[in-house]
């Protein structure tokens, strides 16, 4: 059979490779982005409560109404713009499915989509499998700032979408109010859509406010904004997320969602609706994760690694230029084999493989894990 791959460049992700190697070498795994501590027992109890109470059949296609209402209220309160729970919120199988639906619903063959790299790895294949053409803007270490004049020069009559991500995986940088205003001005009067991936909205540090696309009316009206309960409530394996978009965009989004997944795990949605009633469950997150970031930075202070700025997410990047000239993948492999710590080489997040000799460490780990990893890295 002749089968021409629609995604010839896609292989096993670096996350699977590094996690498998970490296991093989019994290394401390700071590579893949997931917490090594459990979600709140109260939330787990609510999920099993709803399972026992018989909430085990299909949820409505756009999501459980009480959860969508809670999310619309939460977003309106946080970002100062009304959100219509019925028309504008859809619950998805993680943010990844939301990202896919937004792209599949709007990007046609030949459409250009501007992506900032390094990037979360699902954007590019989702664009390509739908016939879109990724137009890559490479951000550079150490601060990975966007030059919006450069972005303007990438916009053509074929540009359908710009994908942003703040706080940003893998770099830990954030877009500021000025960035969002620049993007708003750039897209004003155009048909360019924005996909704003905000899965780390609550993981933002040093008192900064998250600059959601939902805050800016000119962006709000053209944006799909994606979120993840996996990130917010330490439950990445549950794969529940959501998207907020204006009615015209959401109607198209749901046409794909309806046939791609239809609906998401009912008891989890019911439990999340209850859990969100208490804002402390997410309001405490910046302090919780900032303490972990600061512990990792403090423990690595005596090491030869140089920390890059980390304003948000649960990733902190480190340059190892003063240790070695090795390519970052070779260096990361050596860290696993010789020092027992797994990290992700940041070149993996660039389609070009750009190597600035930076590794990414995930600090969504217990204090004991972070201290043990840092002690090993201080020996490098
Ligand atoms: C930037 C970004 N977007 C989306 C996701 C996926 O979220 P989910 O697990 O809810 O699909 C991740 C997960 O690592 C991510 O880092």
Short mmCIF file of C-alpha atoms and ligand atoms in Angstrom, two decimals:
data_model
loop_
_atom_site.label_atom_id
_atom_site.label_comp_id
_atom_site.label_asym_id
_atom_site.label_seq_id
_atom_site.Cartn_x
_atom_site.Cartn_y
_atom_site.Cartn_z
CA UNK A 1 0.00 0.00 0.00
CA UNK A 2 1.32 3.44 -0.85
CA UNK A 3 0.69 5.72 2.09
CA UNK A 4 2.13 9.21 1.93
CA UNK A 5 2.28 10.63 5.43
CA UNK A 6 0.41 13.88 5.99
CA UNK A 7 2.92 14.61 8.75
CA UNK A 8 6.22 13.19 7.47
CA UNK A 9 8.33 15.12 9.98
CA UNK A 10 6.48 13.98 13.09
CA UNK A 11 8.13 11.28 15.17
CA UNK A 12 8.14 10.31 18.85
CA UNK A 13 8.19 13.49 20.92
CA UNK A 14 11.26 14.46 22.88
CA UNK A 15 9.12 14.25 26.04
CA UNK A 16 8.47 10.54 25.54
CA UNK A 17 12.11 9.94 24.66
CA UNK A 18 13.42 11.77 27.74
CA UNK A 19 10.87 10.27 30.11
CA UNK A 20 11.68 6.75 28.87
CA UNK A 21 15.42 7.40 29.28
CA UNK A 22 14.85 8.90 32.72
CA UNK A 23 13.07 5.71 33.72
CA UNK A 24 15.74 3.48 32.20
CA UNK A 25 18.50 5.30 34.11
CA UNK A 26 16.42 5.82 37.24
CA UNK A 27 16.98 9.57 36.83
CA UNK A 28 15.08 12.40 38.51
CA UNK A 29 12.63 13.51 35.86
CA UNK A 30 12.45 17.29 35.44
CA UNK A 31 11.80 16.91 31.72
CA UNK A 32 8.10 16.49 30.96
CA UNK A 33 5.74 19.13 32.35
CA UNK A 34 3.67 17.39 34.97
CA UNK A 35 3.50 17.59 38.76
CA UNK A 36 4.83 14.67 40.81
CA UNK A 37 2.31 15.43 43.58
CA UNK A 38 -1.39 14.65 43.56
CA UNK A 39 -4.39 16.88 42.89
CA UNK A 40 -6.38 18.05 45.94
CA UNK A 41 -8.13 15.08 47.62
CA UNK A 42 -11.30 17.21 47.81
CA UNK A 43 -11.41 17.39 44.01
CA UNK A 44 -10.78 13.65 43.65
CA UNK A 45 -13.58 12.99 46.16
CA UNK A 46 -15.98 15.13 44.12
CA UNK A 47 -15.17 13.18 40.92
CA UNK A 48 -15.84 9.84 42.61
CA UNK A 49 -18.94 11.30 44.28
CA UNK A 50 -20.41 12.15 40.88
CA UNK A 51 -19.45 8.74 39.49
CA UNK A 52 -21.27 7.03 42.36
CA UNK A 53 -24.26 9.34 41.99
CA UNK A 54 -24.72 8.16 38.40
CA UNK A 55 -23.21 11.01 36.37
CA UNK A 56 -21.60 8.57 33.96
CA UNK A 57 -23.20 9.21 30.58
CA UNK A 58 -22.45 11.74 27.85
CA UNK A 59 -22.28 15.37 28.90
CA UNK A 60 -23.87 17.96 26.57
CA UNK A 61 -21.62 18.51 23.54
CA UNK A 62 -20.32 21.99 24.59
CA UNK A 63 -19.78 20.88 28.19
CA UNK A 64 -21.53 20.62 31.54
CA UNK A 65 -23.63 23.81 31.95
CA UNK A 66 -22.67 24.47 35.59
CA UNK A 67 -18.98 24.25 34.68
CA UNK A 68 -19.35 26.58 31.70
CA UNK A 69 -21.24 29.05 33.90
CA UNK A 70 -18.52 28.93 36.55
CA UNK A 71 -15.82 29.48 33.91
CA UNK A 72 -17.65 32.36 32.25
CA UNK A 73 -18.04 34.08 35.64
CA UNK A 74 -14.41 33.44 36.56
CA UNK A 75 -13.08 34.83 33.25
CA UNK A 76 -15.37 37.87 33.34
CA UNK A 77 -14.27 38.69 36.88
CA UNK A 78 -10.56 38.21 36.17
CA UNK A 79 -10.40 39.92 32.78
CA UNK A 80 -13.14 42.54 32.94
CA UNK A 81 -15.14 41.48 29.85
CA UNK A 82 -18.48 39.65 29.91
CA UNK A 83 -18.44 36.02 28.75
CA UNK A 84 -21.62 34.25 27.61
CA UNK A 85 -21.42 30.76 29.11
CA UNK A 86 -23.91 29.25 26.65
CA UNK A 87 -22.41 30.56 23.41
CA UNK A 88 -18.77 31.25 24.20
CA UNK A 89 -17.39 28.44 26.39
CA UNK A 90 -16.68 24.82 25.31
CA UNK A 91 -15.13 22.12 27.48
CA UNK A 92 -12.51 20.05 25.66
CA UNK A 93 -10.25 17.02 26.13
CA UNK A 94 -7.39 19.16 27.40
CA UNK A 95 -6.13 22.37 25.84
CA UNK A 96 -4.54 20.28 23.09
CA UNK A 97 -7.93 19.32 21.69
CA UNK A 98 -9.10 22.94 21.97
CA UNK A 99 -6.04 24.07 20.00
CA UNK A 100 -6.70 21.44 17.37
CA UNK A 101 -10.38 22.36 17.01
CA UNK A 102 -9.64 26.08 16.70
CA UNK A 103 -7.12 25.42 13.94
CA UNK A 104 -9.13 22.74 12.10
CA UNK A 105 -12.23 24.94 12.17
CA UNK A 106 -10.60 27.97 10.60
CA UNK A 107 -7.35 27.16 8.77
CA UNK A 108 -7.77 26.11 5.13
CA UNK A 109 -5.17 24.65 2.75
CA UNK A 110 -2.71 27.38 1.83
CA UNK A 111 -3.56 29.63 4.79
CA UNK A 112 -0.55 30.96 6.68
CA UNK A 113 -0.32 30.71 10.45
CA UNK A 114 2.29 32.70 12.33
CA UNK A 115 3.91 30.72 15.15
CA UNK A 116 6.49 31.82 17.67
CA UNK A 117 9.21 29.26 18.35
CA UNK A 118 10.37 27.74 20.62
CA UNK A 119 6.79 26.45 20.92
CA UNK A 120 4.58 23.85 22.50
CA UNK A 121 4.80 21.01 20.03
CA UNK A 122 1.15 20.57 18.98
CA UNK A 123 0.71 23.85 17.09
CA UNK A 124 2.71 23.10 14.00
CA UNK A 125 1.35 19.61 13.22
CA UNK A 126 -2.21 20.83 13.83
CA UNK A 127 -1.66 23.57 11.24
CA UNK A 128 0.03 21.23 8.76
CA UNK A 129 -2.45 18.36 8.93
CA UNK A 130 -5.12 20.90 7.97
CA UNK A 131 -3.11 22.10 4.98
CA UNK A 132 -1.98 25.35 6.61
CA UNK A 133 1.50 26.79 6.20
CA UNK A 134 3.40 27.55 9.41
CA UNK A 135 5.28 30.85 9.27
CA UNK A 136 7.87 30.73 12.01
CA UNK A 137 9.17 33.64 14.05
CA UNK A 138 12.13 32.46 16.13
CA UNK A 139 12.43 34.03 19.57
CA UNK A 140 15.92 34.22 21.03
CA UNK A 141 17.42 33.59 24.46
CA UNK A 142 17.81 34.96 27.02
CA UNK A 143 14.52 36.85 27.27
CA UNK A 144 12.59 35.64 24.18
CA UNK A 145 10.89 39.01 23.58
CA UNK A 146 8.71 39.64 20.49
CA UNK A 147 9.54 42.43 18.05
CA UNK A 148 6.06 43.28 16.76
CA UNK A 149 7.51 45.18 13.80
CA UNK A 150 9.02 41.87 12.70
CA UNK A 151 5.67 40.14 13.17
CA UNK A 152 4.02 42.80 11.01
CA UNK A 153 6.49 42.02 8.25
CA UNK A 154 5.38 38.35 8.31
CA UNK A 155 1.70 39.19 7.76
CA UNK A 156 0.50 38.66 4.18
CA UNK A 157 -2.88 38.43 2.48
CA UNK A 158 -2.73 34.66 3.22
CA UNK A 159 -2.32 35.08 7.00
CA UNK A 160 -5.26 33.38 8.74
CA UNK A 161 -4.05 33.11 12.31
CA UNK A 162 -1.40 34.14 14.81
CA UNK A 163 -0.76 31.74 17.69
CA UNK A 164 0.50 33.20 20.95
CA UNK A 165 1.21 31.52 24.26
CA UNK A 166 1.50 33.40 27.55
CA UNK A 167 2.93 32.49 30.05
CA UNK A 168 5.13 30.71 27.58
CA UNK A 169 6.23 27.11 27.39
CA UNK A 170 9.15 26.37 27.17
CA UNK A 171 10.77 29.71 28.02
CA UNK A 172 8.85 30.93 31.09
CA UNK A 173 8.50 34.39 29.48
CA UNK A 174 5.22 36.33 29.47
CA UNK A 175 3.59 38.78 27.10
CA UNK A 176 3.13 42.20 28.67
CA UNK A 177 0.28 44.67 28.26
CA UNK A 178 2.35 46.51 25.61
CA UNK A 179 2.73 43.25 23.67
CA UNK A 180 -1.00 42.61 23.68
CA UNK A 181 -1.71 46.22 22.65
CA UNK A 182 0.80 45.87 19.80
CA UNK A 183 -0.86 42.65 18.62
CA UNK A 184 -4.27 44.30 18.90
CA UNK A 185 -3.11 47.25 16.78
CA UNK A 186 -1.46 44.92 14.26
CA UNK A 187 -4.60 42.87 13.67
CA UNK A 188 -7.05 45.78 13.80
CA UNK A 189 -9.10 45.97 10.61
CA UNK A 190 -7.85 42.57 9.35
CA UNK A 191 -9.44 39.11 9.21
CA UNK A 192 -6.51 37.59 11.08
CA UNK A 193 -7.58 35.32 13.94
CA UNK A 194 -5.65 34.87 17.16
CA UNK A 195 -5.23 31.62 19.07
CA UNK A 196 -4.10 32.57 22.55
CA UNK A 197 -2.90 29.56 24.50
CA UNK A 198 -3.16 30.53 28.17
CA UNK A 199 -2.90 27.19 29.94
CA UNK A 200 -0.52 28.71 32.50
CA UNK A 201 -2.76 31.71 33.30
CA UNK A 202 -2.43 31.11 37.06
CA UNK A 203 1.28 30.35 37.03
CA UNK A 204 2.63 33.89 36.93
CA UNK A 205 5.07 35.34 39.42
CA UNK A 206 6.45 38.37 41.20
CA UNK A 207 3.04 40.04 41.44
CA UNK A 208 2.54 40.34 37.66
CA UNK A 209 -1.00 40.20 36.25
CA UNK A 210 -1.73 37.73 33.45
CA UNK A 211 -2.41 39.65 30.22
CA UNK A 212 -5.14 37.48 28.76
CA UNK A 213 -6.38 38.15 25.24
CA UNK A 214 -9.79 38.31 26.93
CA UNK A 215 -8.85 41.68 28.49
CA UNK A 216 -8.42 43.48 25.16
CA UNK A 217 -11.66 44.08 23.22
CA UNK A 218 -9.92 44.12 19.83
CA UNK A 219 -8.29 40.74 20.59
CA UNK A 220 -11.28 39.27 22.40
CA UNK A 221 -13.39 39.62 19.24
CA UNK A 222 -10.93 37.60 17.08
CA UNK A 223 -9.47 35.12 19.56
CA UNK A 224 -9.82 31.52 20.59
CA UNK A 225 -8.42 31.43 24.13
CA UNK A 226 -7.45 28.00 25.49
CA UNK A 227 -7.04 26.80 29.07
CA UNK A 228 -6.22 23.53 30.89
CA UNK A 229 -7.45 22.13 34.19
CA UNK A 230 -4.53 19.71 34.01
CA UNK A 231 -2.13 22.60 34.56
CA UNK A 232 -4.30 24.49 37.03
CA UNK A 233 -5.26 21.62 39.32
CA UNK A 234 -2.21 19.30 39.11
CA UNK A 235 -4.07 16.71 37.04
CA UNK A 236 -2.47 16.63 33.59
CA UNK A 237 -3.64 13.04 33.09
CA UNK A 238 -7.29 14.02 33.27
CA UNK A 239 -7.01 15.91 29.97
CA UNK A 240 -9.79 18.39 30.59
CA UNK A 241 -9.54 21.95 29.32
CA UNK A 242 -11.68 24.57 27.63
CA UNK A 243 -11.86 27.28 25.05
CA UNK A 244 -13.45 30.73 25.19
CA UNK A 245 -14.24 32.47 21.89
CA UNK A 246 -16.87 34.87 20.52
CA UNK A 247 -20.08 33.19 19.26
CA UNK A 248 -19.24 33.30 15.54
CA UNK A 249 -15.88 31.60 16.13
CA UNK A 250 -17.23 29.21 18.75
CA UNK A 251 -19.99 28.01 16.42
CA UNK A 252 -17.31 26.88 13.93
CA UNK A 253 -15.15 25.44 16.72
CA UNK A 254 -18.04 23.28 17.94
CA UNK A 255 -18.61 21.85 14.46
CA UNK A 256 -15.18 20.24 14.74
CA UNK A 257 -15.37 19.44 18.47
CA UNK A 258 -18.70 17.68 17.93
CA UNK A 259 -17.16 15.10 15.60
CA UNK A 260 -13.69 15.02 17.02
CA UNK A 261 -14.61 14.21 20.63
CA UNK A 262 -18.27 15.19 21.08
CA UNK A 263 -18.04 15.62 24.85
CA UNK A 264 -15.71 15.24 27.80
CA UNK A 265 -15.69 13.08 30.97
CA UNK A 266 -18.91 13.98 32.77
CA UNK A 267 -18.11 13.36 36.46
CA UNK A 268 -14.90 15.40 36.20
CA UNK A 269 -16.81 18.32 34.72
CA UNK A 270 -19.39 18.19 37.53
CA UNK A 271 -16.63 18.04 40.16
CA UNK A 272 -14.74 20.96 38.61
CA UNK A 273 -17.91 23.08 38.63
CA UNK A 274 -18.17 22.58 42.42
CA UNK A 275 -14.46 23.04 43.02
CA UNK A 276 -14.31 26.35 41.15
CA UNK A 277 -16.81 27.87 43.58
CA UNK A 278 -13.90 28.48 45.94
CA UNK A 279 -11.46 30.88 44.24
CA UNK A 280 -8.71 30.06 46.72
CA UNK A 281 -8.11 26.87 44.73
CA UNK A 282 -6.55 28.90 41.96
CA UNK A 283 -5.68 32.14 43.74
CA UNK A 284 -3.04 30.34 45.81
CA UNK A 285 -1.25 28.96 42.73
CA UNK A 286 1.16 31.83 41.97
CA UNK A 287 2.59 31.74 45.52
CA UNK A 288 2.65 27.92 45.54
CA UNK A 289 4.66 27.66 42.33
CA UNK A 290 6.76 30.77 42.90
CA UNK A 291 8.10 29.10 46.07
CA UNK A 292 9.11 26.09 43.95
CA UNK A 293 10.76 28.28 41.32
CA UNK A 294 12.66 30.18 44.00
CA UNK A 295 13.77 26.97 45.71
CA UNK A 296 15.16 25.60 42.44
CA UNK A 297 16.93 28.89 41.65
CA UNK A 298 18.38 29.14 45.15
CA UNK A 299 19.57 25.52 45.11
CA UNK A 300 21.19 25.99 41.69
CA UNK A 301 22.84 29.28 42.64
CA UNK A 302 26.19 27.58 43.45
CA UNK A 303 26.07 25.56 40.19
CA UNK A 304 27.66 26.49 36.87
CA UNK A 305 24.25 26.78 35.18
CA UNK A 306 22.99 30.29 34.37
CA UNK A 307 19.27 30.77 34.97
CA UNK A 308 17.28 32.59 32.29
CA UNK A 309 14.38 34.82 33.44
CA UNK A 310 11.31 32.84 34.55
CA UNK A 311 8.19 35.02 34.80
CA UNK A 312 5.58 32.26 34.60
CA UNK A 313 4.78 28.56 33.84
CA UNK A 314 6.42 25.77 35.82
CA UNK A 315 9.51 25.73 33.65
CA UNK A 316 12.82 27.43 34.23
CA UNK A 317 15.49 27.49 31.55
CA UNK A 318 19.21 27.34 32.11
CA UNK A 319 22.14 28.11 29.86
CA UNK A 320 25.05 25.69 30.22
CA UNK A 321 27.44 27.70 28.03
CA UNK A 322 29.91 28.03 30.87
CA UNK A 323 29.98 24.23 31.32
CA UNK A 324 30.16 22.77 27.83
CA UNK A 325 30.03 23.46 24.11
CA UNK A 326 28.08 20.25 23.43
CA UNK A 327 24.82 20.46 21.46
CA UNK A 328 21.89 20.64 23.87
CA UNK A 329 20.50 17.16 23.08
CA UNK A 330 23.89 15.52 23.69
CA UNK A 331 24.26 17.52 26.88
CA UNK A 332 20.77 16.52 28.10
CA UNK A 333 21.52 12.86 27.38
CA UNK A 334 24.74 13.11 29.36
CA UNK A 335 22.87 14.73 32.26
CA UNK A 336 20.64 11.68 32.45
CA UNK A 337 23.37 9.10 32.12
CA UNK A 338 26.08 10.71 34.24
CA UNK A 339 24.19 12.85 36.74
CA UNK A 340 20.77 11.20 36.93
CA UNK A 341 18.66 14.23 35.99
CA UNK A 342 16.37 14.46 32.97
CA UNK A 343 15.86 17.84 31.27
CA UNK A 344 14.53 18.90 27.87
CA UNK A 345 16.93 20.45 25.32
CA UNK A 346 15.23 23.65 24.13
CA UNK A 347 16.29 23.02 20.50
CA UNK A 348 13.46 20.43 20.50
CA UNK A 349 10.96 23.29 20.55
CA UNK A 350 12.32 24.89 17.35
CA UNK A 351 11.41 23.34 13.97
CA UNK A 352 14.84 24.49 12.77
CA UNK A 353 16.49 22.75 15.74
CA UNK A 354 18.07 26.08 16.77
CA UNK A 355 20.47 25.30 19.58
CA UNK A 356 21.28 28.12 22.02
CA UNK A 357 22.68 25.69 24.60
CA UNK A 358 19.71 25.98 26.89
CA UNK A 359 17.87 23.23 28.80
CA UNK A 360 14.41 23.38 30.34
CA UNK A 361 13.72 22.10 33.85
CA UNK A 362 10.20 21.54 35.19
CA UNK A 363 9.80 22.64 38.81
CA UNK A 364 6.28 21.22 39.37
CA UNK A 365 7.89 18.76 41.75
CA UNK A 366 8.04 18.14 45.49
CA UNK A 367 10.65 19.96 47.56
CA UNK A 368 12.58 16.70 48.01
CA UNK A 369 12.75 16.09 44.26
CA UNK A 370 13.86 19.65 43.54
CA UNK A 371 16.57 19.54 46.21
CA UNK A 372 17.87 16.15 45.01
CA UNK A 373 17.91 17.28 41.34
CA UNK A 374 19.68 20.53 42.21
CA UNK A 375 22.29 18.69 44.31
CA UNK A 376 23.06 16.46 41.31
CA UNK A 377 23.20 19.44 38.92
CA UNK A 378 25.58 21.30 41.23
CA UNK A 379 28.08 18.49 40.61
CA UNK A 380 28.07 19.14 36.84
C1 LIG B 1 1.65 25.74 26.18
C2 LIG B 1 0.84 24.52 26.34
N1 LIG B 1 -0.36 24.45 25.75
C3 LIG B 1 -1.14 23.37 25.87
C4 LIG B 1 -0.73 22.28 26.61
C5 LIG B 1 -1.62 21.07 26.69
O1 LIG B 1 -2.52 21.12 27.71
P1 LIG B 1 -3.45 19.83 27.96
O2 LIG B 1 -2.62 18.84 28.70
O3 LIG B 1 -4.59 20.38 28.76
O4 LIG B 1 -3.85 19.33 26.64
C6 LIG B 1 0.52 22.30 27.22
C7 LIG B 1 0.99 21.11 27.95
O5 LIG B 1 2.16 20.93 28.21
C8 LIG B 1 1.32 23.45 27.09
O6 LIG B 1 2.51 23.53 27.70
#
